[in-house]
């Protein structure tokens, strides 16, 4: 039996995924929004029986066992930790909070309740082209080493026609968190390697629009180029550009000593040194009724649909195995631990841009002391802290 879903967030993204969730057999029991009027509007439009602007009202419902967190990033950690603490499964949109401290709280909550599903929406992992690319890399299609990875993403603006969290860098808006996080995660998924240091240039070119002007300015970055050096010595070059209106283009190129592999949008091609032309390794011809590609690029939406399908299979497996959860179909999904690493890279990118130098990627292992002066005084006094 599939669990009832409590949905946090409203807007175009939610409007797209709700019909697909229902198509897969999930029942949406409740929806939350920041304002009660917006929650009510979404409830009526999407035919969801319960709406609220209070987080606990959704989490404490008995008919809700799976939480979809699709709201602003500043609430991701708070909702995810609470949900796991009362025994709810969690699917959280990227990024994992606003900083490593918030991501670490999510990691600890997921580790404390390992029987619960807790995954991040880095949907490119489920796109068939990248599944085939990963397999080709494991089979040494381009050789046993990786030399250069080049990623280029060109798309339209991420800003809506009104001022919201997407406009604010401190609230998690911008091309680094919304698109770059996918790229960082994808590189780790494909290669099994993590970045050791980064170098970046981050810019916000469009600080105002026809609808957003006056005392409020856009601070979220709309352009970023960054380089990553991986643990195996391979170099990654990434360009993220949101200045191409009504257009989306994504290319991930991986070069090795024997040739290269490249995914263009949803298609995979390969080339071996000495060949006369590229091999067509996978063409994305599957029709999943993916619409509204102007809202969310088609590869990301198709990957999300694939992830939801795998999620459904994971829950149905419990009917066949009464001894415990069988999470194998979503085992490929990005975990909260992956989210912590991604936050570390994002913070290094931001620091590199400020200092204009290569910056080491450092993953925190414990939360900072909220009162370091008191802790130091206690240590000097020899009093044990509870």
CSV table of N, CA and C in Angstrom, one decimal, residues 236-308:
chain,number,residue,atom,x,y,z
A,236,UNK,N,37.3,19.3,-13.7
A,236,UNK,CA,36.0,19.6,-14.1
A,236,UNK,C,35.8,21.0,-14.4
A,237,UNK,N,35.2,21.4,-15.5
A,237,UNK,CA,35.0,22.8,-15.9
A,237,UNK,C,33.4,22.9,-16.1
A,238,UNK,N,32.8,23.8,-15.3
A,238,UNK,CA,31.3,24.0,-15.4
A,238,UNK,C,31.0,25.4,-15.7
A,239,UNK,N,30.0,25.6,-16.7
A,239,UNK,CA,29.5,26.9,-17.0
A,239,UNK,C,28.0,26.8,-16.8
A,240,UNK,N,27.4,27.7,-16.0
A,240,UNK,CA,26.0,27.8,-15.7
A,240,UNK,C,25.5,29.2,-16.2
A,241,UNK,N,24.7,29.2,-17.2
A,241,UNK,CA,24.3,30.5,-17.8
A,241,UNK,C,22.7,30.5,-17.9
A,242,UNK,N,22.1,31.5,-17.2
A,242,UNK,CA,20.6,31.7,-17.3
A,242,UNK,C,20.2,32.9,-18.1
A,243,UNK,N,20.9,33.2,-19.2
A,243,UNK,CA,20.7,34.4,-20.0
A,243,UNK,C,20.1,34.0,-21.3
A,244,UNK,N,19.7,32.8,-21.6
A,244,UNK,CA,19.1,32.4,-22.8
A,244,UNK,C,17.6,32.2,-22.7
A,245,UNK,N,16.8,33.2,-22.9
A,245,UNK,CA,15.4,33.1,-22.8
A,245,UNK,C,14.8,32.1,-23.7
A,246,UNK,N,13.8,31.3,-23.2
A,246,UNK,CA,13.1,30.3,-24.0
A,246,UNK,C,14.0,29.3,-24.6
A,247,UNK,N,15.1,28.9,-24.0
A,247,UNK,CA,16.0,27.9,-24.5
A,247,UNK,C,16.6,27.1,-23.4
A,248,UNK,N,16.8,25.9,-23.6
A,248,UNK,CA,17.5,25.0,-22.7
A,248,UNK,C,18.5,24.1,-23.4
A,249,UNK,N,19.7,24.1,-23.0
A,249,UNK,CA,20.7,23.3,-23.6
A,249,UNK,C,21.7,22.8,-22.5
A,250,UNK,N,21.9,21.5,-22.4
A,250,UNK,CA,22.8,20.9,-21.4
A,250,UNK,C,23.7,19.9,-22.0
A,251,UNK,N,25.0,20.0,-21.8
A,251,UNK,CA,25.9,19.1,-22.3
A,251,UNK,C,26.9,18.7,-21.3
A,252,UNK,N,27.1,17.4,-21.1
A,252,UNK,CA,28.1,16.8,-20.1
A,252,UNK,C,29.1,16.0,-20.9
A,253,UNK,N,30.3,16.4,-21.0
A,253,UNK,CA,31.4,15.8,-21.8
A,253,UNK,C,32.4,15.2,-20.8
A,254,UNK,N,32.8,13.9,-21.0
A,254,UNK,CA,33.8,13.3,-20.2
A,254,UNK,C,34.9,12.7,-21.1
A,255,UNK,N,36.1,13.1,-20.9
A,255,UNK,CA,37.2,12.7,-21.8
A,255,UNK,C,38.2,11.8,-21.0
A,256,UNK,N,38.6,10.8,-21.7
A,256,UNK,CA,39.6,9.9,-21.2
A,256,UNK,C,40.7,9.6,-22.2
A,257,UNK,N,41.6,8.7,-21.9
A,257,UNK,CA,42.7,8.5,-22.8
A,257,UNK,C,42.3,7.8,-24.1
A,258,UNK,N,41.1,7.1,-24.1
A,258,UNK,CA,40.7,6.4,-25.3
A,258,UNK,C,39.6,7.1,-26.1
A,259,UNK,N,39.1,8.2,-25.6
A,259,UNK,CA,38.0,8.8,-26.3
A,259,UNK,C,37.1,9.7,-25.4
A,260,UNK,N,35.9,9.9,-25.7
A,260,UNK,CA,35.0,10.7,-24.8
A,260,UNK,C,33.6,10.1,-24.9
A,261,UNK,N,32.8,10.5,-23.8
A,261,UNK,CA,31.4,10.3,-23.7
A,261,UNK,C,30.7,11.6,-23.5
A,262,UNK,N,29.6,11.8,-24.2
A,262,UNK,CA,28.9,13.1,-24.0
A,262,UNK,C,27.4,12.9,-24.0
A,263,UNK,N,26.7,13.5,-23.0
A,263,UNK,CA,25.2,13.5,-23.0
A,263,UNK,C,24.8,14.9,-23.4
A,264,UNK,N,24.0,15.0,-24.5
A,264,UNK,CA,23.5,16.3,-24.9
A,264,UNK,C,22.0,16.2,-24.7
A,265,UNK,N,21.5,17.0,-23.7
A,265,UNK,CA,20.2,17.0,-23.2
A,265,UNK,C,19.9,15.6,-22.7
A,266,UNK,N,19.2,14.7,-23.4
A,266,UNK,CA,18.9,13.4,-22.9
A,266,UNK,C,19.4,12.3,-23.7
A,267,UNK,N,20.4,12.6,-24.6
A,267,UNK,CA,20.9,11.6,-25.5
A,267,UNK,C,22.4,11.4,-25.2
A,268,UNK,N,22.9,10.1,-25.3
A,268,UNK,CA,24.2,9.8,-25.0
A,268,UNK,C,25.0,9.3,-26.3
A,269,UNK,N,26.2,9.9,-26.5
A,269,UNK,CA,27.0,9.6,-27.6
A,269,UNK,C,28.4,9.3,-27.1
A,270,UNK,N,29.1,8.5,-27.9
A,270,UNK,CA,30.5,8.1,-27.5
A,270,UNK,C,31.4,8.2,-28.7
A,271,UNK,N,32.7,8.5,-28.4
A,271,UNK,CA,33.7,8.5,-29.5
A,271,UNK,C,35.0,7.9,-29.0
A,272,UNK,N,35.5,6.9,-29.8
A,272,UNK,CA,36.7,6.3,-29.5
A,272,UNK,C,37.8,6.8,-30.5
A,273,UNK,N,39.0,7.0,-29.9
A,273,UNK,CA,40.1,7.6,-30.7
A,273,UNK,C,40.3,6.7,-32.0
A,274,UNK,N,40.4,7.3,-33.1
A,274,UNK,CA,40.6,6.6,-34.4
A,274,UNK,C,39.3,6.3,-35.1
A,275,UNK,N,38.2,6.5,-34.5
A,275,UNK,CA,36.9,6.2,-35.2
A,275,UNK,C,36.6,7.4,-36.1
A,276,UNK,N,35.7,7.2,-37.1
A,276,UNK,CA,35.4,8.2,-38.0
A,276,UNK,C,34.2,9.1,-37.6
A,277,UNK,N,33.4,8.6,-36.6
A,277,UNK,CA,32.3,9.3,-36.2
A,277,UNK,C,31.8,8.8,-34.8
A,278,UNK,N,30.9,9.6,-34.2
A,278,UNK,CA,30.5,9.2,-32.8
A,278,UNK,C,29.5,8.0,-32.9
A,279,UNK,N,29.6,7.2,-31.8
A,279,UNK,CA,28.6,6.1,-31.6
A,279,UNK,C,27.4,6.7,-30.9
A,280,UNK,N,26.2,6.3,-31.4
A,280,UNK,CA,25.0,6.6,-30.7
A,280,UNK,C,24.7,5.5,-29.7
A,281,UNK,N,24.9,5.8,-28.4
A,281,UNK,CA,24.8,4.9,-27.3
A,281,UNK,C,23.4,4.8,-26.7
A,282,UNK,N,22.7,6.0,-26.7
A,282,UNK,CA,21.3,6.0,-26.2
A,282,UNK,C,20.6,7.2,-26.7
A,283,UNK,N,19.4,7.0,-27.2
A,283,UNK,CA,18.6,8.1,-27.7
A,283,UNK,C,17.3,8.2,-26.8
A,284,UNK,N,17.0,9.3,-26.3
A,284,UNK,CA,15.9,9.5,-25.4
A,284,UNK,C,14.6,9.7,-26.2
A,285,UNK,N,13.9,8.6,-26.5
A,285,UNK,CA,12.7,8.6,-27.3
A,285,UNK,C,11.5,8.3,-26.5
A,286,UNK,N,11.7,8.0,-25.2
A,286,UNK,CA,10.6,7.6,-24.3
A,286,UNK,C,9.7,8.8,-24.0
A,287,UNK,N,8.4,8.6,-24.2
A,287,UNK,CA,7.4,9.7,-24.0
A,287,UNK,C,6.8,9.4,-22.7
A,288,UNK,N,7.0,10.3,-21.7
A,288,UNK,CA,6.4,10.2,-20.4
A,288,UNK,C,5.4,11.4,-20.2
A,289,UNK,N,5.0,11.9,-21.2
A,289,UNK,CA,4.0,13.1,-21.2
A,289,UNK,C,4.6,14.2,-20.3
A,290,UNK,N,5.9,14.4,-20.5
A,290,UNK,CA,6.6,15.5,-19.8
A,290,UNK,C,6.2,16.8,-20.5
A,291,UNK,N,5.6,17.7,-19.7
A,291,UNK,CA,5.1,19.0,-20.3
A,291,UNK,C,5.7,20.1,-19.5
A,292,UNK,N,5.4,21.3,-19.9
A,292,UNK,CA,5.9,22.5,-19.1
A,292,UNK,C,7.4,22.6,-19.0
A,293,UNK,N,8.1,22.2,-20.1
A,293,UNK,CA,9.5,22.3,-20.1
A,293,UNK,C,10.0,23.7,-19.9
A,294,UNK,N,9.2,24.7,-20.1
A,294,UNK,CA,9.6,26.1,-19.9
A,294,UNK,C,9.6,26.4,-18.4
A,295,UNK,N,9.0,25.6,-17.6
A,295,UNK,CA,9.0,25.7,-16.1
A,295,UNK,C,10.2,25.0,-15.5
A,296,UNK,N,10.3,23.7,-15.9
A,296,UNK,CA,11.4,22.9,-15.5
A,296,UNK,C,12.0,22.2,-16.7
A,297,UNK,N,13.3,22.3,-17.0
A,297,UNK,CA,13.9,21.6,-18.2
A,297,UNK,C,13.5,20.1,-18.2
A,298,UNK,N,13.2,19.7,-19.4
A,298,UNK,CA,12.7,18.3,-19.6
A,298,UNK,C,13.6,17.2,-19.0
A,299,UNK,N,14.9,17.3,-19.2
A,299,UNK,CA,15.8,16.2,-18.5
A,299,UNK,C,15.6,16.1,-17.0
A,300,UNK,N,15.4,17.3,-16.4
A,300,UNK,CA,15.3,17.3,-14.9
A,300,UNK,C,13.9,16.7,-14.5
A,301,UNK,N,12.9,17.1,-15.3
A,301,UNK,CA,11.5,16.6,-15.0
A,301,UNK,C,11.4,15.1,-15.3
A,302,UNK,N,12.0,14.7,-16.4
A,302,UNK,CA,11.9,13.3,-16.7
A,302,UNK,C,12.6,12.4,-15.7
A,303,UNK,N,13.8,12.9,-15.2
A,303,UNK,CA,14.5,12.3,-14.1
A,303,UNK,C,13.7,12.2,-12.9
A,304,UNK,N,13.0,13.3,-12.5
A,304,UNK,CA,12.1,13.3,-11.4
A,304,UNK,C,11.0,12.3,-11.5
A,305,UNK,N,10.4,12.2,-12.7
A,305,UNK,CA,9.3,11.2,-12.9
A,305,UNK,C,9.9,9.8,-12.7
A,306,UNK,N,11.1,9.5,-13.2
A,306,UNK,CA,11.7,8.2,-13.0
A,306,UNK,C,12.0,8.0,-11.5
A,307,UNK,N,12.4,9.0,-10.8
A,307,UNK,CA,12.6,8.8,-9.3
A,307,UNK,C,11.3,8.5,-8.6
A,308,UNK,N,10.2,9.2,-9.0
A,308,UNK,CA,8.9,8.9,-8.3
A,308,UNK,C,8.5,7.5,-8.6
